[in-house]
Amino acid sequence: MMPIRPSKPVTLAHDKTVAVQEDVRQAQADLHDANEVLADTVVGAIVTKESVKAALVQNLQVEGQLQDVVKELEVVTDLLKKAEDEKAERAQEDVTMAGRRSGEGVDSVIEHMSASARRKSLDR
C-alpha cells in the first residue's frame, strides 16, 4: 500500500491557513491598541485629536486586514473543495478498477468460467 501524501491543494490550504492565522493575530493586536486609545477618551483622559485620528486610521487598517483574511479563507475553502473532489475521483477510480486489478470483477469471473467450459469441452 502506498503511503498517503497530502495533495497539493491541501498543502497550499494549510500554508494559507497558517498565514491567515498570523494576519488575524496581528489584526487583533492592532484593534486592541486602537481600542485602548479610544477607551482613554471615555475615561476622561486628555485626548488629542491626533490620538483619536490615529486610532481611527488603525481601525481602518485592521478592517482592511480582515477583508484580506476573508479573501484568503475563500481561497483556502476552494483549495480544500478541490482536494475533496480529487479524493472522490480517486476513490471512484479505485472502485471502478478494483475488479480488473484483483481478478474479482464480474467480467473476469465470466471470462474464467467461459475458459473453463471450453477446456472441459476439449477434454471430452
Short mmCIF file of the C-alpha atoms (twelve columns), coordinates in Angstrom:
data_MODEL
# 
_entry.id   MODEL 
# 
loop_
_atom_site.group_PDB 
_atom_site.id 
_atom_site.type_symbol 
_atom_site.label_atom_id 
_atom_site.label_alt_id 
_atom_site.label_comp_id 
_atom_site.label_asym_id 
_atom_site.label_seq_id 
_atom_site.Cartn_x 
_atom_site.Cartn_y 
_atom_site.Cartn_z 
_atom_site.pdbx_PDB_model_num 
ATOM 1   C CA . MET A 1   0.000   0.000   0.000   1 
ATOM 2   C CA . MET A 2   1.413   3.371   -0.975  1 
ATOM 3   C CA . PRO A 3   1.827   5.968   1.775   1 
ATOM 4   C CA . ILE A 4   -0.722  8.735   1.601   1 
ATOM 5   C CA . ARG A 5   0.802   12.086  0.766   1 
ATOM 6   C CA . PRO A 6   -1.168  15.300  1.080   1 
ATOM 7   C CA . SER A 7   -2.271  16.602  -2.280  1 
ATOM 8   C CA . LYS A 8   -1.022  19.947  -3.492  1 
ATOM 9   C CA . PRO A 9   -4.319  21.778  -2.796  1 
ATOM 10  C CA . VAL A 10  -4.291  20.529  0.800   1 
ATOM 11  C CA . THR A 11  -0.688  21.652  1.293   1 
ATOM 12  C CA . LEU A 12  -1.485  25.074  -0.180  1 
ATOM 13  C CA . ALA A 13  -4.579  25.341  2.000   1 
ATOM 14  C CA . HIS A 14  -2.525  24.524  5.085   1 
ATOM 15  C CA . ASP A 15  0.111   27.121  4.220   1 
ATOM 16  C CA . LYS A 16  -2.535  29.769  3.587   1 
ATOM 17  C CA . THR A 17  -4.289  28.915  6.838   1 
ATOM 18  C CA . VAL A 18  -1.075  29.410  8.808   1 
ATOM 19  C CA . ALA A 19  -0.513  32.780  7.109   1 
ATOM 20  C CA . VAL A 20  -4.118  33.849  7.699   1 
ATOM 21  C CA . GLN A 21  -3.860  32.951  11.376  1 
ATOM 22  C CA . GLU A 22  -0.888  35.262  11.729  1 
ATOM 23  C CA . ASP A 23  -2.773  38.054  9.932   1 
ATOM 24  C CA . VAL A 24  -5.714  37.601  12.292  1 
ATOM 25  C CA . ARG A 25  -3.444  37.716  15.343  1 
ATOM 26  C CA . GLN A 26  -1.861  40.946  14.078  1 
ATOM 27  C CA . ALA A 27  -5.259  42.485  13.335  1 
ATOM 28  C CA . GLN A 28  -6.429  41.508  16.809  1 
ATOM 29  C CA . ALA A 29  -3.408  43.198  18.408  1 
ATOM 30  C CA . ASP A 30  -3.865  46.337  16.282  1 
ATOM 31  C CA . LEU A 31  -7.542  46.520  17.136  1 
ATOM 32  C CA . HIS A 32  -6.753  46.099  20.831  1 
ATOM 33  C CA . ASP A 33  -4.279  49.002  20.676  1 
ATOM 34  C CA . ALA A 34  -6.758  51.237  18.876  1 
ATOM 35  C CA . ASN A 35  -9.497  50.372  21.352  1 
ATOM 36  C CA . GLU A 36  -7.230  51.274  24.264  1 
ATOM 37  C CA . VAL A 37  -6.682  54.732  22.775  1 
ATOM 38  C CA . LEU A 38  -10.410 55.175  22.254  1 
ATOM 39  C CA . ALA A 39  -11.172 53.849  25.752  1 
ATOM 40  C CA . ASP A 40  -8.919  56.523  27.229  1 
ATOM 41  C CA . THR A 41  -11.235 59.130  25.731  1 
ATOM 42  C CA . VAL A 42  -14.173 57.682  27.638  1 
ATOM 43  C CA . VAL A 43  -12.334 57.623  30.962  1 
ATOM 44  C CA . GLY A 44  -11.798 61.347  30.767  1 
ATOM 45  C CA . ALA A 45  -8.120  61.490  29.952  1 
ATOM 46  C CA . ILE A 46  -6.952  64.396  27.900  1 
ATOM 47  C CA . VAL A 47  -7.229  63.147  24.390  1 
ATOM 48  C CA . THR A 48  -5.775  64.863  21.428  1 
ATOM 49  C CA . LYS A 49  -7.364  64.977  18.054  1 
ATOM 50  C CA . GLU A 50  -4.268  63.265  16.707  1 
ATOM 51  C CA . SER A 51  -4.631  60.242  19.008  1 
ATOM 52  C CA . VAL A 52  -8.270  59.737  18.003  1 
ATOM 53  C CA . LYS A 53  -7.344  60.149  14.352  1 
ATOM 54  C CA . ALA A 54  -4.513  57.614  14.779  1 
ATOM 55  C CA . ALA A 55  -6.928  55.153  16.415  1 
ATOM 56  C CA . LEU A 56  -9.394  55.574  13.553  1 
ATOM 57  C CA . VAL A 57  -6.652  55.051  10.975  1 
ATOM 58  C CA . GLN A 58  -5.539  51.931  12.828  1 
ATOM 59  C CA . ASN A 59  -9.114  50.620  12.886  1 
ATOM 60  C CA . LEU A 60  -9.390  51.189  9.129   1 
ATOM 61  C CA . GLN A 61  -6.153  49.262  8.618   1 
ATOM 62  C CA . VAL A 62  -7.478  46.404  10.724  1 
ATOM 63  C CA . GLU A 63  -10.665 46.414  8.671   1 
ATOM 64  C CA . GLY A 64  -8.562  46.114  5.518   1 
ATOM 65  C CA . GLN A 65  -6.562  43.260  7.042   1 
ATOM 66  C CA . LEU A 66  -9.745  41.429  7.942   1 
ATOM 67  C CA . GLN A 67  -11.096 41.869  4.403   1 
ATOM 68  C CA . ASP A 68  -7.867  40.304  3.122   1 
ATOM 69  C CA . VAL A 69  -8.301  37.439  5.583   1 
ATOM 70  C CA . VAL A 70  -11.817 36.782  4.305   1 
ATOM 71  C CA . LYS A 71  -10.484 36.601  0.728   1 
ATOM 72  C CA . GLU A 72  -7.682  34.243  1.779   1 
ATOM 73  C CA . LEU A 73  -10.146 31.988  3.585   1 
ATOM 74  C CA . GLU A 74  -12.241 31.837  0.421   1 
ATOM 75  C CA . VAL A 75  -9.141  30.622  -1.432  1 
ATOM 76  C CA . VAL A 76  -8.487  28.036  1.293   1 
ATOM 77  C CA . THR A 77  -12.085 26.848  1.039   1 
ATOM 78  C CA . ASP A 78  -11.742 26.497  -2.740  1 
ATOM 79  C CA . LEU A 79  -8.467  24.566  -2.378  1 
ATOM 80  C CA . LEU A 80  -9.994  22.203  0.149   1 
ATOM 81  C CA . LYS A 81  -13.035 21.660  -2.087  1 
ATOM 82  C CA . LYS A 82  -10.715 20.858  -4.985  1 
ATOM 83  C CA . ALA A 83  -8.829  18.363  -2.814  1 
ATOM 84  C CA . GLU A 84  -12.104 16.737  -1.740  1 
ATOM 85  C CA . ASP A 85  -13.203 16.445  -5.382  1 
ATOM 86  C CA . GLU A 86  -9.863  14.908  -6.378  1 
ATOM 87  C CA . LYS A 87  -10.081 12.435  -3.497  1 
ATOM 88  C CA . ALA A 88  -13.610 11.447  -4.528  1 
ATOM 89  C CA . GLU A 89  -12.449 10.964  -8.138  1 
ATOM 90  C CA . ARG A 90  -9.560  8.753   -6.990  1 
ATOM 91  C CA . ALA A 91  -11.924 6.714   -4.816  1 
ATOM 92  C CA . GLN A 92  -14.284 6.267   -7.765  1 
ATOM 93  C CA . GLU A 93  -11.387 5.169   -9.985  1 
ATOM 94  C CA . ASP A 94  -10.305 2.681   -7.320  1 
ATOM 95  C CA . VAL A 95  -13.816 1.209   -7.185  1 
ATOM 96  C CA . THR A 96  -14.036 1.059   -10.987 1 
ATOM 97  C CA . MET A 97  -10.619 -0.552  -11.378 1 
ATOM 98  C CA . ALA A 98  -10.866 -2.919  -8.389  1 
ATOM 99  C CA . GLY A 99  -12.281 -5.878  -10.296 1 
ATOM 100 C CA . ARG A 100 -9.846  -5.522  -13.161 1 
ATOM 101 C CA . ARG A 101 -6.813  -5.395  -10.933 1 
ATOM 102 C CA . SER A 102 -7.815  -8.113  -8.495  1 
ATOM 103 C CA . GLY A 103 -9.482  -10.605 -10.814 1 
ATOM 104 C CA . GLU A 104 -12.626 -10.468 -8.693  1 
ATOM 105 C CA . GLY A 105 -14.768 -8.411  -11.037 1 
ATOM 106 C CA . VAL A 106 -17.796 -9.798  -12.893 1 
ATOM 107 C CA . ASP A 107 -16.059 -9.664  -16.274 1 
ATOM 108 C CA . SER A 108 -13.094 -11.678 -15.071 1 
ATOM 109 C CA . VAL A 109 -15.371 -14.300 -13.448 1 
ATOM 110 C CA . ILE A 110 -17.365 -14.721 -16.674 1 
ATOM 111 C CA . GLU A 111 -14.151 -14.936 -18.675 1 
ATOM 112 C CA . HIS A 112 -12.764 -17.551 -16.295 1 
ATOM 113 C CA . MET A 113 -15.971 -19.610 -16.447 1 
ATOM 114 C CA . SER A 114 -16.023 -19.461 -20.245 1 
ATOM 115 C CA . ALA A 115 -12.418 -20.594 -20.445 1 
ATOM 116 C CA . SER A 116 -13.141 -23.411 -18.010 1 
ATOM 117 C CA . ALA A 117 -16.141 -24.544 -20.040 1 
ATOM 118 C CA . ARG A 118 -14.052 -24.523 -23.243 1 
ATOM 119 C CA . ARG A 119 -11.363 -26.643 -21.568 1 
ATOM 120 C CA . LYS A 120 -13.952 -29.150 -20.376 1 
ATOM 121 C CA . SER A 121 -15.457 -29.455 -23.850 1 
ATOM 122 C CA . LEU A 122 -11.998 -30.030 -25.348 1 
ATOM 123 C CA . ASP A 123 -11.228 -32.741 -22.784 1 
ATOM 124 C CA . ARG A 124 -14.203 -34.851 -23.926 1 
# 
